[in-house]
């Protein structure tokens, strides 16, 4: 900021003096601290405190901190409601707002404090756009709850709804579980979307390895936040910018981390978006191919028994990096924000003796990949299967078609959906939703009713990181734009062949052509405001559902 000595910037200095800044403060490098604090959810509840500790580190290292805030949308609180349409839209708004503040105030460096699902990729997108020395601080997961002698997370809450529907739990049980599943501040307590993207930030090099592992309520987080403030000044001194960190090799490492840790399908959307902001070539099939090669080496929920707190105690993302580097999976030709190399991270990793959370590539938890990208007559532009380490399979079944999440959820709870069905949920894509809602209410109900391994779910919407089962999302082109998913009818045969990466609608081409000629876009209320803007510019899920 050219404020301290420019005679014409005296009016600007007057406002800085009004905030209590001295001439020395004004002459120091300014570090913008972007907080995504909100009092509407536990995920980001610690961010105001963390921002103050980051500011301590900035001042200690010779900088002047300037805190600002942006929005965040709770996926869990909006799940299964029209409010969930705001979630993916918020990624763009958060990225835009951080970018705008950076351009307006011309910070010398930046720290972005993130937590819930969309704040993490949004901050990285903004960092790529601004390309000033920056550090990302992931605020950390909540601790698991305890209920009736076992550890529980929000995953158990959603699956409890299905168990209630078949009589295994009563409403009193569900209400009691709700009081115990989420015991305090932090993001959802396993390798769901937020923690998946927190891990991605480490492996991309934008966040210091190990800091994000620390749970939100752990005492160690305070010192870590202060250290991040100091790193921001060090990054500035080295003039290390996101453009030097975000490389093709860094993307490779990030994708490998998603695969190795059984991460969320949302990572596909977000990695595509981050790559685009960084000017890097990345196709959805590139992600699918690497996920096929890398086995799952962590036993984390939803695909295993352990929580994020268990990973932290076991050795954290540094231990995962050490195992992947030793197996030749990672590329050590990358820059990390704290000045270390991946070899340094691996040598610094401290494994807890007897831990059962992280294995190695030679002895994986599951030998198959976490995700697969499918194409075919139902998804010409691609879609994402949450393979979850299961063996490859071929599955054909009759379609049960629903034009909204609510319609499908009601059918499942009513017992209409049965073994072998292929549930198709459409008009939930980026433009069609709008906002590409997550289908956790559906996947939770299916698993809770014991149908998670016998019913296939196909949608142009997306999934929570909590979701598991036979789930295929991000179908493109989406129904709103007349993609083949808009032409499916009840009883049509849908075939999934995961080994061949195929999702097909087994209907003759001439019949599909007749249906396409007769298809009209469903009527809906005209959007106003932010949704209207989003529908007008949002792209395909196969390209990250970006708006630029």
Tab-separated table of C-alpha atoms in Angstrom, residues 253-469:
chain	number	residue	atom	x	y	z
A	253	UNK	CA	-0.084	-34.416	-5.519
A	254	UNK	CA	-3.425	-32.968	-4.458
A	255	UNK	CA	-5.382	-35.467	-6.551
A	256	UNK	CA	-3.244	-38.274	-5.142
A	257	UNK	CA	-4.118	-37.161	-1.615
A	258	UNK	CA	-7.845	-37.276	-2.386
A	259	UNK	CA	-7.446	-40.795	-3.748
A	260	UNK	CA	-5.230	-42.057	-0.938
A	261	UNK	CA	-7.490	-40.685	1.778
A	262	UNK	CA	-10.824	-41.729	0.285
A	263	UNK	CA	-11.888	-38.127	-0.167
A	264	UNK	CA	-15.103	-36.437	-1.213
A	265	UNK	CA	-16.441	-36.341	-4.773
A	266	UNK	CA	-16.707	-32.571	-4.324
A	267	UNK	CA	-12.925	-32.452	-4.641
A	268	UNK	CA	-13.375	-33.084	-8.366
A	269	UNK	CA	-15.411	-29.895	-8.797
A	270	UNK	CA	-13.069	-27.848	-6.659
A	271	UNK	CA	-9.807	-29.087	-8.162
A	272	UNK	CA	-11.109	-28.308	-11.641
A	273	UNK	CA	-12.069	-24.814	-10.480
A	274	UNK	CA	-8.724	-24.167	-8.771
A	275	UNK	CA	-6.814	-25.393	-11.818
A	276	UNK	CA	-8.799	-23.074	-14.046
A	277	UNK	CA	-8.065	-20.077	-11.809
A	278	UNK	CA	-4.379	-20.982	-11.875
A	279	UNK	CA	-4.338	-21.282	-15.667
A	280	UNK	CA	-3.523	-24.999	-15.555
A	281	UNK	CA	-4.881	-27.684	-17.860
A	282	UNK	CA	-6.865	-30.267	-15.919
A	283	UNK	CA	-9.660	-32.449	-17.265
A	284	UNK	CA	-12.120	-34.495	-15.280
A	285	UNK	CA	-10.691	-37.664	-16.841
A	286	UNK	CA	-7.212	-36.775	-15.544
A	287	UNK	CA	-8.582	-36.899	-12.006
A	288	UNK	CA	-10.311	-40.204	-12.640
A	289	UNK	CA	-7.184	-41.782	-14.111
A	290	UNK	CA	-4.972	-40.889	-11.142
A	291	UNK	CA	-7.605	-42.013	-8.657
A	292	UNK	CA	-7.527	-45.407	-10.374
A	293	UNK	CA	-3.784	-45.706	-9.748
A	294	UNK	CA	-3.581	-44.663	-6.082
A	295	UNK	CA	-4.927	-47.033	-3.425
A	296	UNK	CA	-6.648	-45.891	-0.250
A	297	UNK	CA	-4.164	-45.913	2.633
A	298	UNK	CA	-6.241	-44.300	5.387
A	299	UNK	CA	-9.109	-45.908	7.291
A	300	UNK	CA	-11.174	-42.748	7.665
A	301	UNK	CA	-14.933	-42.307	7.736
A	302	UNK	CA	-17.087	-42.561	5.678
A	303	UNK	CA	-15.133	-45.481	4.193
A	304	UNK	CA	-13.501	-46.626	7.441
A	305	UNK	CA	-13.874	-46.483	11.224
A	306	UNK	CA	-11.663	-43.508	12.130
A	307	UNK	CA	-12.202	-39.771	12.510
A	308	UNK	CA	-10.022	-36.770	11.729
A	309	UNK	CA	-8.942	-36.550	15.358
A	310	UNK	CA	-7.614	-40.100	15.020
A	311	UNK	CA	-5.614	-39.044	11.956
A	312	UNK	CA	-4.130	-36.110	13.877
A	313	UNK	CA	-3.068	-38.389	16.729
A	314	UNK	CA	-1.652	-40.951	14.302
A	315	UNK	CA	0.669	-38.519	12.512
A	316	UNK	CA	-1.593	-36.463	10.259
A	317	UNK	CA	-1.209	-35.461	6.641
A	318	UNK	CA	2.571	-35.393	7.064
A	319	UNK	CA	2.520	-39.148	7.679
A	320	UNK	CA	0.301	-39.664	4.626
A	321	UNK	CA	2.736	-37.587	2.559
A	322	UNK	CA	5.658	-39.642	3.851
A	323	UNK	CA	3.985	-42.911	2.822
A	324	UNK	CA	3.030	-41.631	-0.632
A	325	UNK	CA	6.436	-40.098	-1.240
A	326	UNK	CA	8.170	-43.339	-0.263
A	327	UNK	CA	6.039	-45.197	-2.798
A	328	UNK	CA	6.871	-42.761	-5.589
A	329	UNK	CA	3.294	-41.479	-5.840
A	330	UNK	CA	4.111	-37.824	-5.148
A	331	UNK	CA	6.228	-35.400	-7.143
A	332	UNK	CA	8.774	-33.619	-4.974
A	333	UNK	CA	9.381	-30.889	-7.535
A	334	UNK	CA	6.972	-28.501	-5.814
A	335	UNK	CA	7.165	-25.428	-3.595
A	336	UNK	CA	5.528	-25.486	-0.179
A	337	UNK	CA	4.405	-22.297	1.492
A	338	UNK	CA	6.450	-22.834	4.665
A	339	UNK	CA	9.718	-23.297	2.751
A	340	UNK	CA	10.062	-27.020	3.297
A	341	UNK	CA	10.237	-29.722	0.637
A	342	UNK	CA	8.049	-32.819	0.660
A	343	UNK	CA	11.137	-34.744	1.714
A	344	UNK	CA	11.402	-32.408	4.705
A	345	UNK	CA	7.734	-32.981	5.524
A	346	UNK	CA	8.254	-36.738	5.340
A	347	UNK	CA	11.299	-36.648	7.593
A	348	UNK	CA	9.443	-34.434	10.077
A	349	UNK	CA	6.432	-36.780	10.216
A	350	UNK	CA	5.937	-38.286	13.671
A	351	UNK	CA	4.073	-41.580	13.574
A	352	UNK	CA	2.375	-42.676	16.785
A	353	UNK	CA	3.421	-46.245	17.620
A	354	UNK	CA	0.609	-48.725	17.100
A	355	UNK	CA	-1.603	-46.330	15.112
A	356	UNK	CA	-4.140	-48.017	12.821
A	357	UNK	CA	-5.273	-45.059	10.734
A	358	UNK	CA	-2.566	-44.796	8.054
A	359	UNK	CA	-1.065	-47.794	6.242
A	360	UNK	CA	1.133	-47.691	3.122
A	361	UNK	CA	0.804	-48.315	-0.595
A	362	UNK	CA	2.126	-51.872	-0.294
A	363	UNK	CA	-0.485	-52.688	2.364
A	364	UNK	CA	-3.458	-50.470	1.530
A	365	UNK	CA	-6.704	-50.263	3.408
A	366	UNK	CA	-8.439	-50.733	0.052
A	367	UNK	CA	-6.567	-51.522	-3.169
A	368	UNK	CA	-9.010	-49.850	-5.563
A	369	UNK	CA	-9.471	-46.141	-6.091
A	370	UNK	CA	-11.606	-43.713	-4.160
A	371	UNK	CA	-13.272	-42.161	-7.215
A	372	UNK	CA	-13.862	-43.035	-10.849
A	373	UNK	CA	-14.919	-40.861	-13.761
A	374	UNK	CA	-17.481	-42.496	-16.035
A	375	UNK	CA	-18.751	-41.580	-19.477
A	376	UNK	CA	-21.375	-43.119	-21.735
A	377	UNK	CA	-24.729	-42.496	-23.316
A	378	UNK	CA	-26.165	-41.205	-20.029
A	379	UNK	CA	-23.156	-38.956	-19.286
A	380	UNK	CA	-21.383	-37.981	-22.520
A	381	UNK	CA	-19.422	-35.233	-20.759
A	382	UNK	CA	-18.610	-37.350	-17.723
A	383	UNK	CA	-19.761	-38.026	-14.176
A	384	UNK	CA	-18.172	-39.097	-10.894
A	385	UNK	CA	-18.620	-42.445	-9.150
A	386	UNK	CA	-17.717	-42.639	-5.480
A	387	UNK	CA	-16.036	-46.012	-5.827
A	388	UNK	CA	-14.818	-45.915	-2.235
A	389	UNK	CA	-12.296	-48.689	-2.746
A	390	UNK	CA	-14.902	-51.279	-3.647
A	391	UNK	CA	-14.041	-53.813	-6.369
A	392	UNK	CA	-15.139	-52.968	-9.889
A	393	UNK	CA	-18.674	-54.028	-10.707
A	394	UNK	CA	-21.313	-54.185	-13.402
A	395	UNK	CA	-24.811	-53.228	-12.350
A	396	UNK	CA	-27.968	-52.882	-14.457
A	397	UNK	CA	-31.387	-51.997	-13.197
A	398	UNK	CA	-34.663	-50.265	-13.897
A	399	UNK	CA	-34.719	-46.509	-13.535
A	400	UNK	CA	-36.908	-44.778	-10.973
A	401	UNK	CA	-36.927	-41.162	-12.041
A	402	UNK	CA	-37.450	-38.130	-9.802
A	403	UNK	CA	-37.276	-34.477	-10.737
A	404	UNK	CA	-36.116	-33.228	-7.342
A	405	UNK	CA	-34.331	-34.363	-4.204
A	406	UNK	CA	-37.483	-33.923	-2.123
A	407	UNK	CA	-39.541	-36.124	-4.433
A	408	UNK	CA	-36.935	-38.878	-4.262
A	409	UNK	CA	-36.491	-38.679	-0.485
A	410	UNK	CA	-40.244	-39.037	0.042
A	411	UNK	CA	-40.322	-42.103	-2.217
A	412	UNK	CA	-37.462	-43.759	-0.333
A	413	UNK	CA	-39.054	-43.101	3.037
A	414	UNK	CA	-42.351	-44.479	1.724
A	415	UNK	CA	-40.637	-47.736	0.728
A	416	UNK	CA	-41.169	-47.246	-3.023
A	417	UNK	CA	-37.489	-47.748	-3.866
A	418	UNK	CA	-36.387	-51.391	-3.698
A	419	UNK	CA	-33.308	-53.584	-4.206
A	420	UNK	CA	-31.816	-53.341	-7.683
A	421	UNK	CA	-33.395	-50.018	-8.620
A	422	UNK	CA	-31.395	-47.236	-10.261
A	423	UNK	CA	-32.648	-44.012	-8.726
A	424	UNK	CA	-32.275	-41.065	-11.106
A	425	UNK	CA	-32.545	-37.568	-9.596
A	426	UNK	CA	-32.385	-34.763	-12.134
A	427	UNK	CA	-32.818	-31.003	-12.522
A	428	UNK	CA	-30.417	-30.634	-9.598
A	429	UNK	CA	-27.365	-29.585	-11.634
A	430	UNK	CA	-25.486	-26.279	-11.438
A	431	UNK	CA	-28.067	-24.403	-13.544
A	432	UNK	CA	-30.980	-26.760	-13.036
A	433	UNK	CA	-31.059	-26.676	-9.246
A	434	UNK	CA	-29.882	-24.052	-9.393
A	435	UNK	CA	-26.804	-24.612	-7.293
A	436	UNK	CA	-26.207	-28.376	-7.598
A	437	UNK	CA	-27.522	-29.507	-4.231
A	438	UNK	CA	-25.932	-32.376	-2.310
A	439	UNK	CA	-28.045	-35.526	-2.048
A	440	UNK	CA	-27.139	-36.487	1.533
A	441	UNK	CA	-30.772	-36.797	2.587
A	442	UNK	CA	-31.151	-39.469	-0.111
A	443	UNK	CA	-27.887	-41.338	0.445
A	444	UNK	CA	-28.379	-41.268	4.211
A	445	UNK	CA	-31.903	-42.643	3.854
A	446	UNK	CA	-30.739	-45.415	1.503
A	447	UNK	CA	-27.899	-46.502	3.787
A	448	UNK	CA	-30.085	-46.258	6.872
A	449	UNK	CA	-32.693	-48.511	5.240
A	450	UNK	CA	-30.036	-51.063	4.268
A	451	UNK	CA	-30.168	-50.215	0.550
A	452	UNK	CA	-26.755	-48.555	0.246
A	453	UNK	CA	-25.206	-51.521	-1.582
A	454	UNK	CA	-28.217	-52.580	-3.628
A	455	UNK	CA	-29.633	-49.315	-5.020
A	456	UNK	CA	-27.640	-47.166	-7.441
A	457	UNK	CA	-28.169	-43.405	-7.289
A	458	UNK	CA	-27.483	-41.322	-10.401
A	459	UNK	CA	-27.869	-37.532	-10.381
A	460	UNK	CA	-26.781	-34.331	-12.058
A	461	UNK	CA	-26.513	-32.965	-8.524
A	462	UNK	CA	-23.660	-33.741	-6.198
A	463	UNK	CA	-22.959	-35.479	-2.891
A	464	UNK	CA	-21.833	-34.602	0.569
A	465	UNK	CA	-18.495	-36.039	1.582
A	466	UNK	CA	-20.534	-37.943	4.169
A	467	UNK	CA	-22.323	-39.860	1.395
A	468	UNK	CA	-21.370	-43.407	0.560
A	469	UNK	CA	-22.914	-46.325	-1.279
